[in-house]
Amino acid sequence: MFAATELSFTYPSGRKGLGKVSLKGAPGDRVVVMGPNGSGKSTLLRLVSTELPSSPGSLELFGEAWESSRRDFRKRRDLRKKIGIVQDTPVHVEDLTGMENGLLFAELYGLPRAEALGAFAALFTSLGLDEALDVPTREYSYGMKKKLLIAEALVHNPDLLIVDEPALGLDPPSRAALLRILEERSEQGVCILAATNEPALAQELATVVVLLHEGEVVAHGSPAELLAKVGGATRIEVHVTGSLPADLTTTGPAFEGLPADVVSIRQLPGRIIAESRSGSDVLPQLVGAVLDAGLKIERVEIREPDLTDVFTLFTGRALGTEASDRPVENP
Amino acid sequence: MTLPIWRTEWLTALRRRRLLVLNTLIPLVFVAPIALSAAPAVHSAAAFTVLFALFGTFGSSIPLIRDGESGLLRRYVLTGVHPGGLLLQRVFANAALDLMELAPSVLVIFVARGSSVPQVAMVLPAMVVGLVAANALGALTAALAKSVAEGALFSAVAALLLLHWAGTFRTPVPGTWQATLETWNPFRPLHESLLAAVGGGPDLDLALLTIPVGITLAVLLLIAAGGRYTIGLGGR
């Protein structure tokens, strides 16, 4: 469906957008790219969607090299018509209604009007957009525009669907509807390439997760494979104020005497993360040790490991941190 | 053959009623006092030509830059539509809209200056050529501009320069290169026909349209071929 080989992109300012990323997706695959802001997720999607040129690197779409196809209008057109794109920012003709916008893009994709009307009826109902179809899109909320964009990207039954931040701005029912639609399309053989910062969404949607950091792939695999890398330990995050000791490890003096079930202790800005094999049983000892170290506790979170932990494992940074932030952790 | 971009331009123009009214009334506010005054024909024709040419150029370049900045043009192109075809649909749709919005102003000129039927008949094709050329010029300046302000500046400079080379502001000496260049200029028939309509020159010779039409078609072909560069996609 698509095969990217060493895709690279440098912005005009000289900032690296992406560096030698290789990636592929087959029919039915749901490839989800994760990474903090500025890690290259959207750039990767824009390269695969043919919006940006890769230099160096190559892109193959539906078995054809994009570099040679892009010079031939017919080939370029035919390839682009097989792709559906949901950008992170929904852009429409603001004076047209939702349905008029939909029909415009369906027509640009070459879909007959009657066929488009039928497809939109089903999509709008699924996404809960029926009541706003005759309203100009300038009166739409962000979420409504995003839903319209999703419907427009799906109306021509693309073989490859590229979705940037699929659930951003969607309410819970719409989010669930979108996931249902994406899974149905995937079962029909559509390859989905998505980018998100939401670990829960990635775990729910992906067959393959790609973790990007500073424009490069740091890990990839199925969600289960990636989660296995961080083990099954429960994560206890103690959010604190005050300066963190430099020797904050299981073997350091601050945490001597903690049960052996605490397999690791690490620190990120403003928090201490402990991994425990015995769930929250170690919490009293851990909280005691933190207080003894002279730190003030703001709150404590207990959760099972997710893809953000995988990202932290490979990069030493939290997924929510900007790419340009410096790591503060004590590995 | 469907023309979705052409249709969208018309539909959005008709939806923006306030803008439609303003686009019709503002040229009238400029044109009517001049047409109804005793201003010399040569000055009146120059003022009308400048107004109509700038109307077409600005009206084409600024929305193109705005739609390029918002990402709408990129969305269109990523559906597989030909960028050149997209631009041509916009150029022709906007030229037709300009003609509709300027029609009351032109009518006032005809009535106020008592233009003859042959003079009126010559203004129409000259307006079509002039407005298509102005909109094509707007598409080209939009390709060079990186902001709406730059687009306005480039449009004004390019249109005024072409108007100067069309003989709108001076009479070139026959046989000079300026006079030759003038015969190619798509704004020349517009100026000549308006000058005739306000009683300041001979009726426009239809043959005078041939080269400007050819030049305009060549520019349109250039836009069609280089559409993906023109709308800022850098050839993608």
CSV table of N, CA and C in Angstrom, one decimal, chain A residues 135-248:
chain,number,residue,atom,x,y,z
A,135,VAL,N,-26.0,24.0,7.3
A,135,VAL,CA,-25.5,25.2,7.9
A,135,VAL,C,-24.1,25.5,7.3
A,136,PRO,N,-23.8,26.8,7.1
A,136,PRO,CA,-22.5,27.2,6.6
A,136,PRO,C,-21.4,26.7,7.5
A,137,THR,N,-20.3,26.2,7.0
A,137,THR,CA,-19.3,25.7,7.9
A,137,THR,C,-18.6,26.7,8.7
A,138,ARG,N,-18.8,28.0,8.4
A,138,ARG,CA,-18.2,29.1,9.2
A,138,ARG,C,-18.9,29.1,10.6
A,139,GLU,N,-20.1,28.5,10.7
A,139,GLU,CA,-20.8,28.4,12.0
A,139,GLU,C,-20.5,27.1,12.7
A,140,TYR,N,-19.7,26.3,12.1
A,140,TYR,CA,-19.3,25.0,12.8
A,140,TYR,C,-18.3,25.2,13.9
A,141,SER,N,-18.4,24.3,14.9
A,141,SER,CA,-17.3,24.3,15.9
A,141,SER,C,-16.1,23.5,15.3
A,142,TYR,N,-15.0,23.5,16.0
A,142,TYR,CA,-13.8,22.8,15.5
A,142,TYR,C,-14.2,21.3,15.4
A,143,GLY,N,-14.9,20.7,16.3
A,143,GLY,CA,-15.2,19.3,16.3
A,143,GLY,C,-16.1,19.0,15.1
A,144,MET,N,-17.0,19.8,14.8
A,144,MET,CA,-17.9,19.6,13.7
A,144,MET,C,-17.1,19.7,12.4
A,145,LYS,N,-16.2,20.6,12.3
A,145,LYS,CA,-15.4,20.7,11.1
A,145,LYS,C,-14.5,19.5,10.9
A,146,LYS,N,-14.0,19.0,12.0
A,146,LYS,CA,-13.2,17.8,12.0
A,146,LYS,C,-14.0,16.6,11.5
A,147,LYS,N,-15.2,16.5,12.0
A,147,LYS,CA,-16.1,15.4,11.5
A,147,LYS,C,-16.4,15.5,10.1
A,148,LEU,N,-16.6,16.7,9.6
A,148,LEU,CA,-16.9,16.9,8.2
A,148,LEU,C,-15.7,16.5,7.3
A,149,LEU,N,-14.5,16.9,7.8
A,149,LEU,CA,-13.3,16.5,7.1
A,149,LEU,C,-13.1,15.0,7.1
A,150,ILE,N,-13.4,14.4,8.1
A,150,ILE,CA,-13.3,12.9,8.2
A,150,ILE,C,-14.3,12.3,7.1
A,151,ALA,N,-15.5,12.8,7.1
A,151,ALA,CA,-16.5,12.3,6.1
A,151,ALA,C,-16.0,12.5,4.7
A,152,GLU,N,-15.4,13.7,4.4
A,152,GLU,CA,-14.9,14.0,3.1
A,152,GLU,C,-13.7,13.1,2.7
A,153,ALA,N,-12.9,12.8,3.7
A,153,ALA,CA,-11.8,11.9,3.4
A,153,ALA,C,-12.2,10.5,3.1
A,154,LEU,N,-13.3,10.1,3.6
A,154,LEU,CA,-13.8,8.7,3.5
A,154,LEU,C,-14.7,8.5,2.3
A,155,VAL,N,-15.3,9.6,1.8
A,155,VAL,CA,-16.5,9.4,0.9
A,155,VAL,C,-16.1,8.7,-0.4
A,156,HIS,N,-14.9,8.8,-0.9
A,156,HIS,CA,-14.5,8.1,-2.1
A,156,HIS,C,-13.9,6.8,-1.9
A,157,ASN,N,-14.1,6.2,-0.7
A,157,ASN,CA,-13.5,4.9,-0.4
A,157,ASN,C,-12.1,4.8,-0.7
A,158,PRO,N,-11.2,5.5,0.0
A,158,PRO,CA,-9.8,5.5,-0.4
A,158,PRO,C,-9.2,4.2,0.1
A,159,ASP,N,-8.1,3.8,-0.6
A,159,ASP,CA,-7.3,2.6,-0.2
A,159,ASP,C,-6.4,2.9,0.9
A,160,LEU,N,-5.9,4.2,1.0
A,160,LEU,CA,-5.0,4.6,2.0
A,160,LEU,C,-5.6,5.8,2.7
A,161,LEU,N,-5.8,5.7,4.0
A,161,LEU,CA,-6.4,6.8,4.8
A,161,LEU,C,-5.3,7.4,5.7
A,162,ILE,N,-5.0,8.7,5.6
A,162,ILE,CA,-4.0,9.3,6.4
A,162,ILE,C,-4.7,10.3,7.3
A,163,VAL,N,-4.6,10.1,8.6
A,163,VAL,CA,-5.3,10.9,9.6
A,163,VAL,C,-4.4,11.5,10.6
A,164,ASP,N,-4.4,12.8,10.7
A,164,ASP,CA,-3.5,13.5,11.7
A,164,ASP,C,-4.4,13.8,12.9
A,165,GLU,N,-4.0,13.4,14.0
A,165,GLU,CA,-4.8,13.6,15.3
A,165,GLU,C,-6.3,13.3,15.1
A,166,PRO,N,-6.6,12.0,14.9
A,166,PRO,CA,-8.0,11.6,14.5
A,166,PRO,C,-9.0,12.0,15.5
A,167,ALA,N,-8.7,12.0,16.8
A,167,ALA,CA,-9.8,12.2,17.8
A,167,ALA,C,-9.8,13.6,18.3
A,168,LEU,N,-8.8,14.4,17.9
A,168,LEU,CA,-8.7,15.8,18.4
A,168,LEU,C,-10.0,16.6,18.2
A,169,GLY,N,-10.6,17.1,19.2
A,169,GLY,CA,-11.8,17.9,19.1
A,169,GLY,C,-13.1,17.1,19.1
A,170,LEU,N,-13.0,15.8,19.1
A,170,LEU,CA,-14.2,15.0,19.0
A,170,LEU,C,-14.8,14.7,20.4
A,171,ASP,N,-16.1,14.7,20.5
A,171,ASP,CA,-16.7,14.3,21.8
A,171,ASP,C,-16.7,12.8,21.9
A,172,PRO,N,-16.9,12.3,23.1
A,172,PRO,CA,-16.7,10.8,23.3
A,172,PRO,C,-17.6,9.9,22.3
A,173,PRO,N,-18.9,10.3,22.1
A,173,PRO,CA,-19.6,9.4,21.1
A,173,PRO,C,-19.0,9.5,19.7
A,174,SER,N,-18.6,10.7,19.3
A,174,SER,CA,-18.0,10.8,17.9
A,174,SER,C,-16.7,10.1,17.8
A,175,ARG,N,-15.9,10.1,18.9
A,175,ARG,CA,-14.6,9.5,19.0
A,175,ARG,C,-14.9,7.9,18.8
A,176,ALA,N,-15.9,7.4,19.5
A,176,ALA,CA,-16.2,6.0,19.5
A,176,ALA,C,-16.7,5.7,18.0
A,177,ALA,N,-17.5,6.6,17.5
A,177,ALA,CA,-18.0,6.3,16.1
A,177,ALA,C,-16.8,6.3,15.1
A,178,LEU,N,-15.9,7.2,15.3
A,178,LEU,CA,-14.7,7.3,14.4
A,178,LEU,C,-13.9,6.0,14.5
A,179,LEU,N,-13.7,5.5,15.7
A,179,LEU,CA,-12.9,4.3,15.9
A,179,LEU,C,-13.6,3.1,15.2
A,180,ARG,N,-14.9,3.1,15.3
A,180,ARG,CA,-15.7,2.0,14.7
A,180,ARG,C,-15.6,2.1,13.2
A,181,ILE,N,-15.7,3.3,12.7
A,181,ILE,CA,-15.5,3.5,11.2
A,181,ILE,C,-14.1,3.0,10.7
A,182,LEU,N,-13.1,3.5,11.5
A,182,LEU,CA,-11.8,3.1,11.1
A,182,LEU,C,-11.5,1.6,11.1
A,183,GLU,N,-12.0,1.0,12.1
A,183,GLU,CA,-11.9,-0.5,12.2
A,183,GLU,C,-12.6,-1.2,11.1
A,184,GLU,N,-13.8,-0.7,10.8
A,184,GLU,CA,-14.6,-1.3,9.6
A,184,GLU,C,-13.8,-1.1,8.3
A,185,ARG,N,-13.3,0.1,8.1
A,185,ARG,CA,-12.5,0.3,6.8
A,185,ARG,C,-11.3,-0.6,6.8
A,186,SER,N,-10.7,-0.7,7.9
A,186,SER,CA,-9.5,-1.5,8.0
A,186,SER,C,-9.8,-3.0,7.6
A,187,GLU,N,-10.9,-3.5,8.2
A,187,GLU,CA,-11.3,-4.8,7.9
A,187,GLU,C,-11.6,-5.0,6.4
A,188,GLN,N,-12.0,-3.9,5.7
A,188,GLN,CA,-12.3,-4.0,4.3
A,188,GLN,C,-11.0,-3.8,3.5
A,189,GLY,N,-9.9,-3.7,4.1
A,189,GLY,CA,-8.6,-3.7,3.4
A,189,GLY,C,-8.0,-2.3,3.3
A,190,VAL,N,-8.6,-1.3,3.9
A,190,VAL,CA,-8.0,0.1,3.8
A,190,VAL,C,-6.8,0.1,4.8
A,191,CYS,N,-5.7,0.7,4.3
A,191,CYS,CA,-4.5,0.9,5.2
A,191,CYS,C,-4.7,2.3,5.8
A,192,ILE,N,-4.5,2.3,7.1
A,192,ILE,CA,-4.7,3.6,7.9
A,192,ILE,C,-3.3,4.0,8.4
A,193,LEU,N,-2.9,5.2,8.2
A,193,LEU,CA,-1.7,5.8,8.8
A,193,LEU,C,-2.2,7.0,9.6
A,194,ALA,N,-2.0,6.9,10.9
A,194,ALA,CA,-2.5,8.0,11.8
A,194,ALA,C,-1.4,8.5,12.6
A,195,ALA,N,-1.6,9.7,13.1
A,195,ALA,CA,-0.6,10.3,14.1
A,195,ALA,C,-1.4,10.8,15.3
A,196,THR,N,-1.0,10.5,16.5
A,196,THR,CA,-1.7,11.0,17.7
A,196,THR,C,-0.7,11.1,18.8
A,197,ASN,N,-1.2,11.8,19.8
A,197,ASN,CA,-0.4,11.9,21.1
A,197,ASN,C,-1.2,11.1,22.2
A,198,GLU,N,-2.3,10.5,21.8
A,198,GLU,CA,-3.1,9.8,22.8
A,198,GLU,C,-2.8,8.4,22.9
A,199,PRO,N,-2.1,7.9,24.0
A,199,PRO,CA,-1.7,6.5,24.1
A,199,PRO,C,-2.9,5.6,24.0
A,200,ALA,N,-4.0,6.0,24.7
A,200,ALA,CA,-5.2,5.1,24.7
A,200,ALA,C,-5.8,4.9,23.3
A,201,LEU,N,-5.8,6.0,22.5
A,201,LEU,CA,-6.3,5.8,21.2
A,201,LEU,C,-5.4,4.9,20.3
A,202,ALA,N,-4.1,5.2,20.5
A,202,ALA,CA,-3.1,4.3,19.7
A,202,ALA,C,-3.3,2.9,20.1
A,203,GLN,N,-3.4,2.6,21.4
A,203,GLN,CA,-3.5,1.2,21.8
A,203,GLN,C,-4.8,0.6,21.2
A,204,GLU,N,-5.8,1.4,21.2
A,204,GLU,CA,-7.1,0.9,20.7
A,204,GLU,C,-7.1,0.7,19.2
A,205,LEU,N,-6.5,1.6,18.5
A,205,LEU,CA,-6.6,1.6,17.0
A,205,LEU,C,-5.5,0.8,16.3
A,206,ALA,N,-4.3,0.9,16.9
A,206,ALA,CA,-3.1,0.5,16.0
A,206,ALA,C,-2.9,-1.0,15.9
A,207,THR,N,-2.5,-1.5,14.8
A,207,THR,CA,-1.9,-2.8,14.6
A,207,THR,C,-0.4,-2.6,14.7
A,208,VAL,N,0.1,-1.5,14.3
A,208,VAL,CA,1.5,-1.2,14.5
A,208,VAL,C,1.7,0.2,15.0
A,209,VAL,N,2.5,0.4,16.0
A,209,VAL,CA,2.8,1.7,16.6
A,209,VAL,C,4.2,2.1,16.2
A,210,VAL,N,4.4,3.3,15.8
A,210,VAL,CA,5.8,3.8,15.5
A,210,VAL,C,6.0,5.0,16.4
A,211,LEU,N,7.1,4.9,17.2
A,211,LEU,CA,7.4,6.0,18.1
A,211,LEU,C,8.5,6.9,17.5
A,212,LEU,N,8.1,8.2,17.3
A,212,LEU,CA,9.1,9.1,16.7
A,212,LEU,C,9.6,10.0,17.8
A,213,HIS,N,10.9,10.3,17.6
A,213,HIS,CA,11.5,11.3,18.5
A,213,HIS,C,12.6,12.1,17.7
A,214,GLU,N,12.4,13.4,17.7
A,214,GLU,CA,13.3,14.3,17.0
A,214,GLU,C,13.5,13.8,15.5
A,215,GLY,N,12.4,13.5,14.9
A,215,GLY,CA,12.4,13.1,13.5
A,215,GLY,C,12.9,11.7,13.2
A,216,GLU,N,13.1,10.9,14.2
A,216,GLU,CA,13.6,9.5,13.9
A,216,GLU,C,12.8,8.5,14.7
A,217,VAL,N,12.7,7.3,14.1
A,217,VAL,CA,12.0,6.2,14.7
A,217,VAL,C,12.8,5.7,15.9
A,218,VAL,N,12.2,5.7,17.1
A,218,VAL,CA,13.0,5.1,18.2
A,218,VAL,C,12.5,3.7,18.5
A,219,ALA,N,11.2,3.4,18.2
A,219,ALA,CA,10.7,2.0,18.4
A,219,ALA,C,9.5,1.8,17.5
A,220,HIS,N,9.3,0.6,17.1
A,220,HIS,CA,8.0,0.2,16.4
A,220,HIS,C,7.7,-1.2,16.6
A,221,GLY,N,6.4,-1.5,16.5
A,221,GLY,CA,5.9,-2.9,16.8
A,221,GLY,C,4.4,-2.8,17.1
A,222,SER,N,3.8,-3.9,17.4
A,222,SER,CA,2.4,-3.9,17.8
A,222,SER,C,2.4,-3.4,19.2
A,223,PRO,N,1.2,-2.8,19.6
A,223,PRO,CA,1.1,-2.3,21.0
A,223,PRO,C,1.5,-3.3,22.0
A,224,ALA,N,1.1,-4.6,21.8
A,224,ALA,CA,1.5,-5.6,22.8
A,224,ALA,C,3.0,-5.8,22.9
A,225,GLU,N,3.6,-5.8,21.7
A,225,GLU,CA,5.1,-6.0,21.7
A,225,GLU,C,5.8,-4.8,22.4
A,226,LEU,N,5.3,-3.6,22.1
A,226,LEU,CA,5.9,-2.5,22.8
A,226,LEU,C,5.7,-2.4,24.3
A,227,LEU,N,4.5,-2.8,24.7
A,227,LEU,CA,4.2,-2.8,26.1
A,227,LEU,C,5.0,-3.8,26.8
A,228,ALA,N,5.3,-4.9,26.1
A,228,ALA,CA,6.1,-6.0,26.8
A,228,ALA,C,7.5,-5.5,27.1
A,229,LYS,N,7.9,-4.5,26.4
A,229,LYS,CA,9.3,-4.0,26.6
A,229,LYS,C,9.4,-3.2,28.0
A,230,VAL,N,8.2,-2.7,28.4
A,230,VAL,CA,8.3,-2.0,29.7
A,230,VAL,C,7.9,-2.9,30.9
A,231,GLY,N,7.5,-4.2,30.5
A,231,GLY,CA,7.1,-5.1,31.6
A,231,GLY,C,5.7,-4.8,32.0
A,232,GLY,N,5.2,-5.7,32.9
A,232,GLY,CA,3.8,-5.5,33.3
A,232,GLY,C,3.7,-4.8,34.7
A,233,ALA,N,4.8,-4.1,35.1
A,233,ALA,CA,4.8,-3.5,36.4
A,233,ALA,C,3.8,-2.3,36.4
A,234,THR,N,3.1,-2.1,37.6
A,234,THR,CA,2.3,-1.0,37.8
A,234,THR,C,3.1,0.3,38.0
A,235,ARG,N,2.6,1.4,37.4
A,235,ARG,CA,3.4,2.6,37.5
A,235,ARG,C,2.8,3.5,38.6
A,236,ILE,N,3.6,3.9,39.5
A,236,ILE,CA,3.1,4.8,40.6
A,236,ILE,C,3.9,6.1,40.4
A,237,GLU,N,3.1,7.1,40.0
A,237,GLU,CA,3.7,8.4,39.8
A,237,GLU,C,3.4,9.4,41.0
A,238,VAL,N,4.5,9.8,41.6
A,238,VAL,CA,4.3,10.7,42.7
A,238,VAL,C,4.7,12.1,42.2
A,239,HIS,N,3.7,13.0,42.1
A,239,HIS,CA,4.0,14.4,41.7
A,239,HIS,C,4.4,15.2,42.9
A,240,VAL,N,5.6,15.8,42.8
A,240,VAL,CA,6.2,16.5,43.9
A,240,VAL,C,6.6,17.9,43.6
A,241,THR,N,6.8,18.7,44.7
A,241,THR,CA,7.4,20.0,44.5
A,241,THR,C,8.7,20.0,45.3
A,242,GLY,N,9.6,20.9,44.9
A,242,GLY,CA,10.9,20.9,45.6
A,242,GLY,C,11.9,20.3,44.7
A,243,SER,N,13.2,20.5,45.0
A,243,SER,CA,14.2,19.9,44.1
A,243,SER,C,14.4,18.4,44.4
A,244,LEU,N,14.6,17.7,43.3
A,244,LEU,CA,14.7,16.3,43.4
A,244,LEU,C,16.2,15.9,43.6
A,245,PRO,N,16.4,14.9,44.5
A,245,PRO,CA,17.8,14.5,44.8
A,245,PRO,C,18.4,13.8,43.5
A,246,ALA,N,19.7,14.0,43.4
A,246,ALA,CA,20.3,13.5,42.2
A,246,ALA,C,20.5,11.9,42.2
A,247,ASP,N,20.5,11.4,43.4
A,247,ASP,CA,20.7,9.9,43.5
A,247,ASP,C,19.4,9.1,43.7
A,248,LEU,N,18.4,9.5,43.0
A,248,LEU,CA,17.1,8.9,43.2
A,248,LEU,C,17.0,7.6,42.5
